[in-house]
mmCIF file of C-alpha atoms in Angstrom:
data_model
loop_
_atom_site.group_PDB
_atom_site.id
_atom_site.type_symbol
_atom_site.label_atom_id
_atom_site.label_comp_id
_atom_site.label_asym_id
_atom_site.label_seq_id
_atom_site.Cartn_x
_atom_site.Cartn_y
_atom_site.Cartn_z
ATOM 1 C CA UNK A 1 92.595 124.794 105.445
ATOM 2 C CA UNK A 2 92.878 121.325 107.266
ATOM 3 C CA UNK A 3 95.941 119.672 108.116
ATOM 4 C CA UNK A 4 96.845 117.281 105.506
ATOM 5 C CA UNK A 5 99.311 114.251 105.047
ATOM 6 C CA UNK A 6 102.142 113.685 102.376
ATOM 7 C CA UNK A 7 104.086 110.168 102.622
ATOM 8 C CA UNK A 8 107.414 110.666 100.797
ATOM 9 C CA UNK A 9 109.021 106.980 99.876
ATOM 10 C CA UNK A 10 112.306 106.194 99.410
ATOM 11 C CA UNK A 11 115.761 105.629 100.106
ATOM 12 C CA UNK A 12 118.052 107.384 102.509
ATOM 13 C CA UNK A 13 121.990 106.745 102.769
ATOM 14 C CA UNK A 14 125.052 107.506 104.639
ATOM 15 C CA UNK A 15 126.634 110.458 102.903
ATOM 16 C CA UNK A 16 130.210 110.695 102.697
ATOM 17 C CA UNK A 17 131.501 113.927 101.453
ATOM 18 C CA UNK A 18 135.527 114.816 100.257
ATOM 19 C CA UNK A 19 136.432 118.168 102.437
ATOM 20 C CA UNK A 20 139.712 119.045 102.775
ATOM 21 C CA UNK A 21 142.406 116.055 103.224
ATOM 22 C CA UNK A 22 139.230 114.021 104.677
ATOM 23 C CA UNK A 23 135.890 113.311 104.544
ATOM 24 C CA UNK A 24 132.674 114.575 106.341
ATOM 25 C CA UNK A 25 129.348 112.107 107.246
ATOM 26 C CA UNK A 26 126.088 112.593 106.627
ATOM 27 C CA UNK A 27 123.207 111.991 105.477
ATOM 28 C CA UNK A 28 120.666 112.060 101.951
ATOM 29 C CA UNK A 29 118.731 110.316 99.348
ATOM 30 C CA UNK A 30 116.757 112.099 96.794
ATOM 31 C CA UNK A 31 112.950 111.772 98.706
ATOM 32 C CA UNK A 32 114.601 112.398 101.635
ATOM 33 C CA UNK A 33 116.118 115.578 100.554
ATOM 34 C CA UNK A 34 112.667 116.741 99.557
ATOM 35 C CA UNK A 35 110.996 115.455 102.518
ATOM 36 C CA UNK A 36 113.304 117.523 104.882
ATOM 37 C CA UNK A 37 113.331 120.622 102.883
ATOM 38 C CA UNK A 38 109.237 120.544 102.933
ATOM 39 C CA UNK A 39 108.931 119.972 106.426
ATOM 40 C CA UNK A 40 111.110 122.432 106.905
ATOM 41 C CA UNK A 41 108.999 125.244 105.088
ATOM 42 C CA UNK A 42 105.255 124.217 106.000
ATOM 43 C CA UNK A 43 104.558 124.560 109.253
ATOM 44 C CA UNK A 44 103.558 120.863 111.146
ATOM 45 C CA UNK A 45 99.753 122.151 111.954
ATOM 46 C CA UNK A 46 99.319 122.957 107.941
ATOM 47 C CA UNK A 47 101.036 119.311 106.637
ATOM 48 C CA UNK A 48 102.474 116.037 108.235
ATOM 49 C CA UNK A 49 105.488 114.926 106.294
ATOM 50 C CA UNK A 50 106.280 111.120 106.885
ATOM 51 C CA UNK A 51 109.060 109.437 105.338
ATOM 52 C CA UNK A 52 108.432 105.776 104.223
ATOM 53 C CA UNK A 53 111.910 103.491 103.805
ATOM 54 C CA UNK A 54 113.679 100.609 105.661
ATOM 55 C CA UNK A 55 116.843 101.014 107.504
ATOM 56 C CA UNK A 56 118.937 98.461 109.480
ATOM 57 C CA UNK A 57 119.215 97.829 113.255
ATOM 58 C CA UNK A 58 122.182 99.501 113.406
ATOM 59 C CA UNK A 59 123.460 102.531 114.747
ATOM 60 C CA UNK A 60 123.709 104.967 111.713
ATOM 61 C CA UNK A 61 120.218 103.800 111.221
ATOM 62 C CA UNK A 62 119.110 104.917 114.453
ATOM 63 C CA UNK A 63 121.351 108.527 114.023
ATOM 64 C CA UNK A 64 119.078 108.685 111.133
ATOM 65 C CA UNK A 65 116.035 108.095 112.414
ATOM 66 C CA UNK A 66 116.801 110.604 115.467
ATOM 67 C CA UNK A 67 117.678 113.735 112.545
ATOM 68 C CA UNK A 68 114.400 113.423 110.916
ATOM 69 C CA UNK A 69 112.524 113.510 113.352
ATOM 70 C CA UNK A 70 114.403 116.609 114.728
ATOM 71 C CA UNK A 71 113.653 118.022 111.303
ATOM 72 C CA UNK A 72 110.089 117.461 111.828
ATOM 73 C CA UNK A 73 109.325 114.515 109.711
ATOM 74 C CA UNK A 74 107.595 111.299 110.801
ATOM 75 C CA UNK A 75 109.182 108.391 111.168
ATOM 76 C CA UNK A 76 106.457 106.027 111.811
ATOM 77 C CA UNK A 77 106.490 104.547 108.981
ATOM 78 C CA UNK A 78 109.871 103.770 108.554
ATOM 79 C CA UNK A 79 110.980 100.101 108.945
ATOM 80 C CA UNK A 80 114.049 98.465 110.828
ATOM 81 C CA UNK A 81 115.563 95.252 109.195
ATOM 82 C CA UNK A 82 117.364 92.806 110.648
ATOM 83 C CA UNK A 83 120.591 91.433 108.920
ATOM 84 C CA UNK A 84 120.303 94.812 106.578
ATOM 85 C CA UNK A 85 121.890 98.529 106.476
ATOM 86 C CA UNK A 86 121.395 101.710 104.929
ATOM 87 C CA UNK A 87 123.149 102.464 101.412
ATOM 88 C CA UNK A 88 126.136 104.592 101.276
ATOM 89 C CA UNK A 89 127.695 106.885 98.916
ATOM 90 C CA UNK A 90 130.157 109.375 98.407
ATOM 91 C CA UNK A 91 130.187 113.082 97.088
ATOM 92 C CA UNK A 92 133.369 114.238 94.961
ATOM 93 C CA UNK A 93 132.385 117.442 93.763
ATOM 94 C CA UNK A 94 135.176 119.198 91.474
ATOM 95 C CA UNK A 95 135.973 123.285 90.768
ATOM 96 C CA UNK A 96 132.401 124.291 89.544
ATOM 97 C CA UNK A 97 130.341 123.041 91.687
ATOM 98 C CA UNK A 98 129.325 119.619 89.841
ATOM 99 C CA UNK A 99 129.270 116.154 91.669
ATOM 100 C CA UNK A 100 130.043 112.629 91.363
ATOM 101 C CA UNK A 101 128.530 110.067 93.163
ATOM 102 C CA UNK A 102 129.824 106.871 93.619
ATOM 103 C CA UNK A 103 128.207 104.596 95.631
ATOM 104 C CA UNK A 104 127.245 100.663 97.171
ATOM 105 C CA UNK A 105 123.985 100.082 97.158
ATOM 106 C CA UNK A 106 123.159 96.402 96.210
ATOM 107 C CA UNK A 107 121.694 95.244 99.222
ATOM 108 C CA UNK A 108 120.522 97.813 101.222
ATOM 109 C CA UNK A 109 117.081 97.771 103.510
ATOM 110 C CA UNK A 110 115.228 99.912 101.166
ATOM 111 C CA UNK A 111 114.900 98.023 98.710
ATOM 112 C CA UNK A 112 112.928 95.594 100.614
ATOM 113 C CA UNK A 113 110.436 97.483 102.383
ATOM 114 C CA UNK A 114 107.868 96.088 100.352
ATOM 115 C CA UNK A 115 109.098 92.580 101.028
ATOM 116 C CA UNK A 116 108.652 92.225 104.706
ATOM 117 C CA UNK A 117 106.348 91.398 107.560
ATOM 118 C CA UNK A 118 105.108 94.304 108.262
ATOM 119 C CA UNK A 119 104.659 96.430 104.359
ATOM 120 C CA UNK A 120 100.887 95.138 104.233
ATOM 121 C CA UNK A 121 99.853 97.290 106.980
ATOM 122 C CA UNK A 122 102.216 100.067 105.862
ATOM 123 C CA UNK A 123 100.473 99.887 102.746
ATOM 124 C CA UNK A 124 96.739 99.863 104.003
ATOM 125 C CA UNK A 125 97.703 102.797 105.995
ATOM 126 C CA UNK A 126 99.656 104.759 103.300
ATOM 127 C CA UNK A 127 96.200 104.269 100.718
ATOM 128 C CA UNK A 128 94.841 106.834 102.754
ATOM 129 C CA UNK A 129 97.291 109.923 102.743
ATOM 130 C CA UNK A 130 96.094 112.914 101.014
ATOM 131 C CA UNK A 131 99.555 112.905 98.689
ATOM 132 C CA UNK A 132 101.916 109.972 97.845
ATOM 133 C CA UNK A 133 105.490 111.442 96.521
ATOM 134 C CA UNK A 134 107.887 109.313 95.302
ATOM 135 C CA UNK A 135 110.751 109.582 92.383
ATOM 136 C CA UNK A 136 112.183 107.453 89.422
ATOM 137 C CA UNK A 137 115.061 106.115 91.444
ATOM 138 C CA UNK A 138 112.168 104.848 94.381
ATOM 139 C CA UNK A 139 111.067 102.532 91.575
ATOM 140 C CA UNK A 140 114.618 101.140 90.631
ATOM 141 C CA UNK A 141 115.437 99.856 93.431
ATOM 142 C CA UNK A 142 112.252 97.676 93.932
ATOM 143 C CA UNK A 143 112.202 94.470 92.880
ATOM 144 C CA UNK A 144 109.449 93.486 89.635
ATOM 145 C CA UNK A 145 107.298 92.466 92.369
ATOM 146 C CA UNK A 146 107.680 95.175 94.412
ATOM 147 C CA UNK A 147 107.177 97.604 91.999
ATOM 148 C CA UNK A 148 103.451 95.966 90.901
ATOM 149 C CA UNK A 149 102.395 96.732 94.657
ATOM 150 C CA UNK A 150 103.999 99.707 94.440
ATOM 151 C CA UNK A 151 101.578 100.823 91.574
ATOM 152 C CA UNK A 152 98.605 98.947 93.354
ATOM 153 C CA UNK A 153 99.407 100.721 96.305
ATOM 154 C CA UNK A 154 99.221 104.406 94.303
ATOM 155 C CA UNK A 155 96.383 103.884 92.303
ATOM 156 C CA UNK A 156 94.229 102.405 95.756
ATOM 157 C CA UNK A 157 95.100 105.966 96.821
ATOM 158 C CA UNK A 158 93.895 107.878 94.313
ATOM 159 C CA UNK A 159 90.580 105.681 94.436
ATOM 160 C CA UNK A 160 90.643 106.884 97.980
ATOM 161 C CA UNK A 161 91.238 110.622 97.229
ATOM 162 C CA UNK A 162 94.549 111.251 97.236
ATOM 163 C CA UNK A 163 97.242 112.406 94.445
ATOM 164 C CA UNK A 164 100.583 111.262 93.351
ATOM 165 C CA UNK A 165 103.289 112.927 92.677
ATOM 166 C CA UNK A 166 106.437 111.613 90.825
ATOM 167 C CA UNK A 167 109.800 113.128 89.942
ATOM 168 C CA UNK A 168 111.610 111.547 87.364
ATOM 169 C CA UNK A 169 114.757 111.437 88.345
ATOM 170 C CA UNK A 170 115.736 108.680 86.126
ATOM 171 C CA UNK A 171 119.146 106.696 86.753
ATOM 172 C CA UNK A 172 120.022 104.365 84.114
ATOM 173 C CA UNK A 173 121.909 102.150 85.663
ATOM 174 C CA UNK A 174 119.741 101.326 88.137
ATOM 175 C CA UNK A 175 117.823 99.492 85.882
ATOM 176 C CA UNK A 176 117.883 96.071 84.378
ATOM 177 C CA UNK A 177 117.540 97.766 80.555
ATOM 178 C CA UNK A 178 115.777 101.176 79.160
ATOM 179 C CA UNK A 179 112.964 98.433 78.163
ATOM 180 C CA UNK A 180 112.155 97.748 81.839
ATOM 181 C CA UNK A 181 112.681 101.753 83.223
ATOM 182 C CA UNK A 182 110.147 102.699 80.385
ATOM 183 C CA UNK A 183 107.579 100.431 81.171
ATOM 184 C CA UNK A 184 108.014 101.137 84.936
ATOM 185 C CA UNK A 185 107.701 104.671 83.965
ATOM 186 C CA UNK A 186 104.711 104.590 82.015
ATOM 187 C CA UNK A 187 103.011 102.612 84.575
ATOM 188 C CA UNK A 188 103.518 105.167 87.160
ATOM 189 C CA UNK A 189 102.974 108.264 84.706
ATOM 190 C CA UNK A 190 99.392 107.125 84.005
ATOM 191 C CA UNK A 191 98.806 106.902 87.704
ATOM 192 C CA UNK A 192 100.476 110.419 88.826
ATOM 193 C CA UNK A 193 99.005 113.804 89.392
ATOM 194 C CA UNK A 194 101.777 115.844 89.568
ATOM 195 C CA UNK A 195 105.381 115.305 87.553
ATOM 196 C CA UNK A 196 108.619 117.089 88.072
ATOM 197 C CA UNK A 197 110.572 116.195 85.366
ATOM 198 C CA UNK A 198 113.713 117.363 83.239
ATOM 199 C CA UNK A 199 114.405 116.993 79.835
ATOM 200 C CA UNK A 200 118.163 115.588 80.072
ATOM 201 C CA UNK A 201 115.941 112.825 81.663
ATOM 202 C CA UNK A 202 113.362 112.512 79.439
ATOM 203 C CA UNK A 203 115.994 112.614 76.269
ATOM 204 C CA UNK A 204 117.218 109.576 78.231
ATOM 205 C CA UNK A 205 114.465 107.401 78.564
ATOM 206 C CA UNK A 206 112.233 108.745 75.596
ATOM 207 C CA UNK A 207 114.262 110.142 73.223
ATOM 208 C CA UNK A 208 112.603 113.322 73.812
ATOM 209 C CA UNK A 209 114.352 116.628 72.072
ATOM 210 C CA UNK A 210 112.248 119.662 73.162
ATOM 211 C CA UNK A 211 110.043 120.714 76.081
ATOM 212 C CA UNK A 212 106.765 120.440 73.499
ATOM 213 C CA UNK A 213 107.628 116.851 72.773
ATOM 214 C CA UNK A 214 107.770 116.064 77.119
ATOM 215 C CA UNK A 215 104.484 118.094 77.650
ATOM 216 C CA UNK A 216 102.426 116.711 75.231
ATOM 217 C CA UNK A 217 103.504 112.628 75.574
ATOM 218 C CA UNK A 218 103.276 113.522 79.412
ATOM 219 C CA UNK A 219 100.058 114.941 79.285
ATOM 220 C CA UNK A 220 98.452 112.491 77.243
ATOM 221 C CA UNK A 221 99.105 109.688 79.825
ATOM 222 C CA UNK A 222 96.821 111.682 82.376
ATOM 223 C CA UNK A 223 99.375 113.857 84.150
ATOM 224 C CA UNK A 224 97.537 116.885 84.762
ATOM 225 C CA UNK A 225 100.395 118.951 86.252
ATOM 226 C CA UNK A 226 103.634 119.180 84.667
ATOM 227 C CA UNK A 227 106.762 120.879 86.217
ATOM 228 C CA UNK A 228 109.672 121.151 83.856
ATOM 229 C CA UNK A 229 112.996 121.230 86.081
ATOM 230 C CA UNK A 230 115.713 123.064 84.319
ATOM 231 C CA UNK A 231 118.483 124.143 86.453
ATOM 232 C CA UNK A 232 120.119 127.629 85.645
ATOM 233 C CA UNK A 233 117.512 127.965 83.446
ATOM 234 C CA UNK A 234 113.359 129.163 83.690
ATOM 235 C CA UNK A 235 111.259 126.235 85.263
ATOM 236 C CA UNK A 236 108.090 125.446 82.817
ATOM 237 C CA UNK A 237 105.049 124.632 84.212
ATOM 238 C CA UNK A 238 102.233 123.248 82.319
ATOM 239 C CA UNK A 239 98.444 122.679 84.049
ATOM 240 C CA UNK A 240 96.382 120.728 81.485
ATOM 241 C CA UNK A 241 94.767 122.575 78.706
ATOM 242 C CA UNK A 242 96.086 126.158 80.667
ATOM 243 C CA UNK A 243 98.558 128.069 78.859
ATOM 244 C CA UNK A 244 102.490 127.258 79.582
ATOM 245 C CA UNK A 245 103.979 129.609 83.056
ATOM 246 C CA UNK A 246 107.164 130.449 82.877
ATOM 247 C CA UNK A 247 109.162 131.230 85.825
ATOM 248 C CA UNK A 248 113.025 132.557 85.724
ATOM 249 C CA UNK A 249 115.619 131.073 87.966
ATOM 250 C CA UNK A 250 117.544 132.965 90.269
ATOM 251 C CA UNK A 251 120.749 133.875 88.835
ATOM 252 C CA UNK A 252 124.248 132.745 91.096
ATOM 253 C CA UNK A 253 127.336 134.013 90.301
ATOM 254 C CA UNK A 254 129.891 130.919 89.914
ATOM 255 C CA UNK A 255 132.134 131.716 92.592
ATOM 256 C CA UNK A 256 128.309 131.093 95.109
ATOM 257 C CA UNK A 257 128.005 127.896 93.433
ATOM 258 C CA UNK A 258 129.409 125.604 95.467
ATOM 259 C CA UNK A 259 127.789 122.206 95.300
ATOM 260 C CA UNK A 260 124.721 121.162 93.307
ATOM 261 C CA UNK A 261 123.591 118.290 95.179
ATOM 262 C CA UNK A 262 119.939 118.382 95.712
ATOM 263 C CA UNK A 263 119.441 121.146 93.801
ATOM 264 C CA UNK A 264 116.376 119.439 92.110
ATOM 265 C CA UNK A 265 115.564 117.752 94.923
ATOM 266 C CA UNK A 266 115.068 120.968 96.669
ATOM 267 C CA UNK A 267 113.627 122.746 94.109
ATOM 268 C CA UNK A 268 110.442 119.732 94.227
ATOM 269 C CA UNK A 269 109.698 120.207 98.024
ATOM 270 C CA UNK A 270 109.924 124.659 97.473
ATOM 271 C CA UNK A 271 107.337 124.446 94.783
ATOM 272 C CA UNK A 272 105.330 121.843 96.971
ATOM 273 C CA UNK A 273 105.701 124.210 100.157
ATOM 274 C CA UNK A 274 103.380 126.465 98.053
ATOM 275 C CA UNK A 275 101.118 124.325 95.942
ATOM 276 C CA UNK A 276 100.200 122.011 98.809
ATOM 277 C CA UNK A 277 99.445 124.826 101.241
ATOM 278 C CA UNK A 278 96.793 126.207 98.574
ATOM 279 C CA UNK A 279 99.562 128.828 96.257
ATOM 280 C CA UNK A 280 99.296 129.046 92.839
ATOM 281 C CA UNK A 281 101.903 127.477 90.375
ATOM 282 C CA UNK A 282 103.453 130.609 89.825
ATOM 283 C CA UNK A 283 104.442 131.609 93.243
ATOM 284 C CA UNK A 284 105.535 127.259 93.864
ATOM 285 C CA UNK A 285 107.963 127.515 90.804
ATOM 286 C CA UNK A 286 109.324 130.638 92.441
ATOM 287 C CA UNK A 287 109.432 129.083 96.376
ATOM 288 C CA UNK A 288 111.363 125.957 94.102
ATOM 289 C CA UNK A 289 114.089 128.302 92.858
ATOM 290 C CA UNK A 290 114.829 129.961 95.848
ATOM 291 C CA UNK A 291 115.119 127.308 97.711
ATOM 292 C CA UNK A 292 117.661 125.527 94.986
ATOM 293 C CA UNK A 293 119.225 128.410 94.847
ATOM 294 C CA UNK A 294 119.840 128.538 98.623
ATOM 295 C CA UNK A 295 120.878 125.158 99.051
ATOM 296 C CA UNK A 296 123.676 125.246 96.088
ATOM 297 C CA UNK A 297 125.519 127.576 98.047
ATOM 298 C CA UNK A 298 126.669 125.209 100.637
ATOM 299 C CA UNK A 299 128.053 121.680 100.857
ATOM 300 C CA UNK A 300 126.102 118.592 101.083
ATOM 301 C CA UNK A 301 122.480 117.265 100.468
ATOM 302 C CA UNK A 302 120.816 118.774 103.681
ATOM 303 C CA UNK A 303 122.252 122.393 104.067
ATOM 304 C CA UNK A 304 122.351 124.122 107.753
ATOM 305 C CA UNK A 305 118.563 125.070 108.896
ATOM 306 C CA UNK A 306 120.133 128.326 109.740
ATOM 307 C CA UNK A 307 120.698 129.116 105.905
ATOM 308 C CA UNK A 308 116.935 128.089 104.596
ATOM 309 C CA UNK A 309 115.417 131.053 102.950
ATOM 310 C CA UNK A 310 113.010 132.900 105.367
#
């Protein structure tokens, strides 16, 4: 099988995390958290992972830059701003395991990657990857404009050969109003290949109520691959006119739960370790829910390399 390319877009940020009386830094970002755990379980000569953001000129941009690309994913693609910096945010996770974010975003480099001197090229280059990935939350923090070269950008791609693939991830307030998220949404749906998506989401944006309801409006858009995201609980996977796969999670006792953070986000780049390597659907849901279940058990977006699954 020849080496093939993925560029994974969007926004990384400081992480600050409560432990004990203080707090911990580091670093994460939905994409990003895929990005690392999928490098980290294909090996380089089988897929290039490149990450595709803006940072500042700073120096937590440039202890940024220096972890990915100890964690084996590109960096060539990522931009460095002038008179910008990387978001922030920080983790307060409670007794069980759950998190709250809270975090200051507003101006941060990412959301202008598309805006500056050199995104044309960046573009041109990205039209040619063999997979695009990018989630709801790369699209909310683009500008209108951005996001209609965003799209132009995906669907030149796919002229090209390559496939999308899109993870909800939808984050109302990120948005302007649902009015703007849904049309953003549909946009992108009609151009994507692949969709990891969960129904608290999609009862968010579309009113959704049952898995049925999210396969069927998904599919008919031109998704052809649908992976249903549902925590504690089986993943679904639907292929286009192929019967529905099934595939339980691993089971955690509550006391191993101890922080949820990228659970989903991990979960995306396990079942990607398998599908984009040539595995079945099957065996990718199964890769996604050991990894999430893995990465749960430990503090933080990106956990230790020493605790990855073998």
């Amino acid at each position: 099988m020849k080496k093939r390319n993925i560029a994974v877009i969007g926004e990384c940020m400081i992480e600050l995390t409560k432990k004990n009386n203080g707090l911990s830094q580091g670093f994460g970002g939905d994409t990003l958290n895929t990005a690392v755990y999928l490098a980290r379980q294909v090996a380089p000569s089988e897929l290039n992972v490149e990450y595709v953001t803006a940072l500042g000129t700073d120096s937590f941009s440039s202890e940024m830059i220096n972890a990915w690309q100890q964690e084996n994913v590109g960096t060539m693609l990522v931009q460095r701003l002038e008179n910008k910096l990387p978001g922030l945010y920080l983790i307060e996770t409670d007794a069980q395991g759950e998190r709250t974010f809270l975090y200051w975003r507003n101006d941060a480099a990412a959301r202008f990657w598309l805006e500056s001197e050199h995104a044309g090229k960046i573009c041109q280059q990205l039209t040619h990857y063999d997979y695009l990935y990018l989630s709801g939350i790369s699209l909310a923090i683009l500008s209108p404009q951005s996001r209609e070269t965003l799209m132009a950008l995906l669907v030149t791609c796919r002229k090209n050969g390559g496939k999308v693939i899109f993870d909800n991830n939808f984050r109302p307030r990120l948005w302007s109003s649902p009015t703007a998220a849904r049309t953003a949404y549909q946009a992108i749906l009609a151009c994507t290949d692949l969709a990891f998506l969960t129904l608290d989401d999609e009862k968010l944006l579309w009113g959704d109520t049952c898995i049925e309801q999210v396969i069927t409006r998904t599919h008919a858009v031109g998704v052809s691959e649908i992976v249903l995201k549902r925590g504690a609980e089986s993943c679904v996977v639907s292929r286009y006119q192929q019967p529905l796969i099934d595939v339980p999670a691993i089971r955690l006792a509550a006391n191993r739960i101890v922080d949820t953070t990228a659970a989903g986000d991990s979960f995306s780049a396990g079942y990607l370790a398998i599908r984009l390597t040539g595995g079945s659907a099957e065996d990718a849901a199964r890769r996604g829910h050991l990894t999430a279940s893995t990465v749960i058990q430990h503090r933080g977006a990106i956990i230790p390399l020493s605790a990855m699954p073998a």
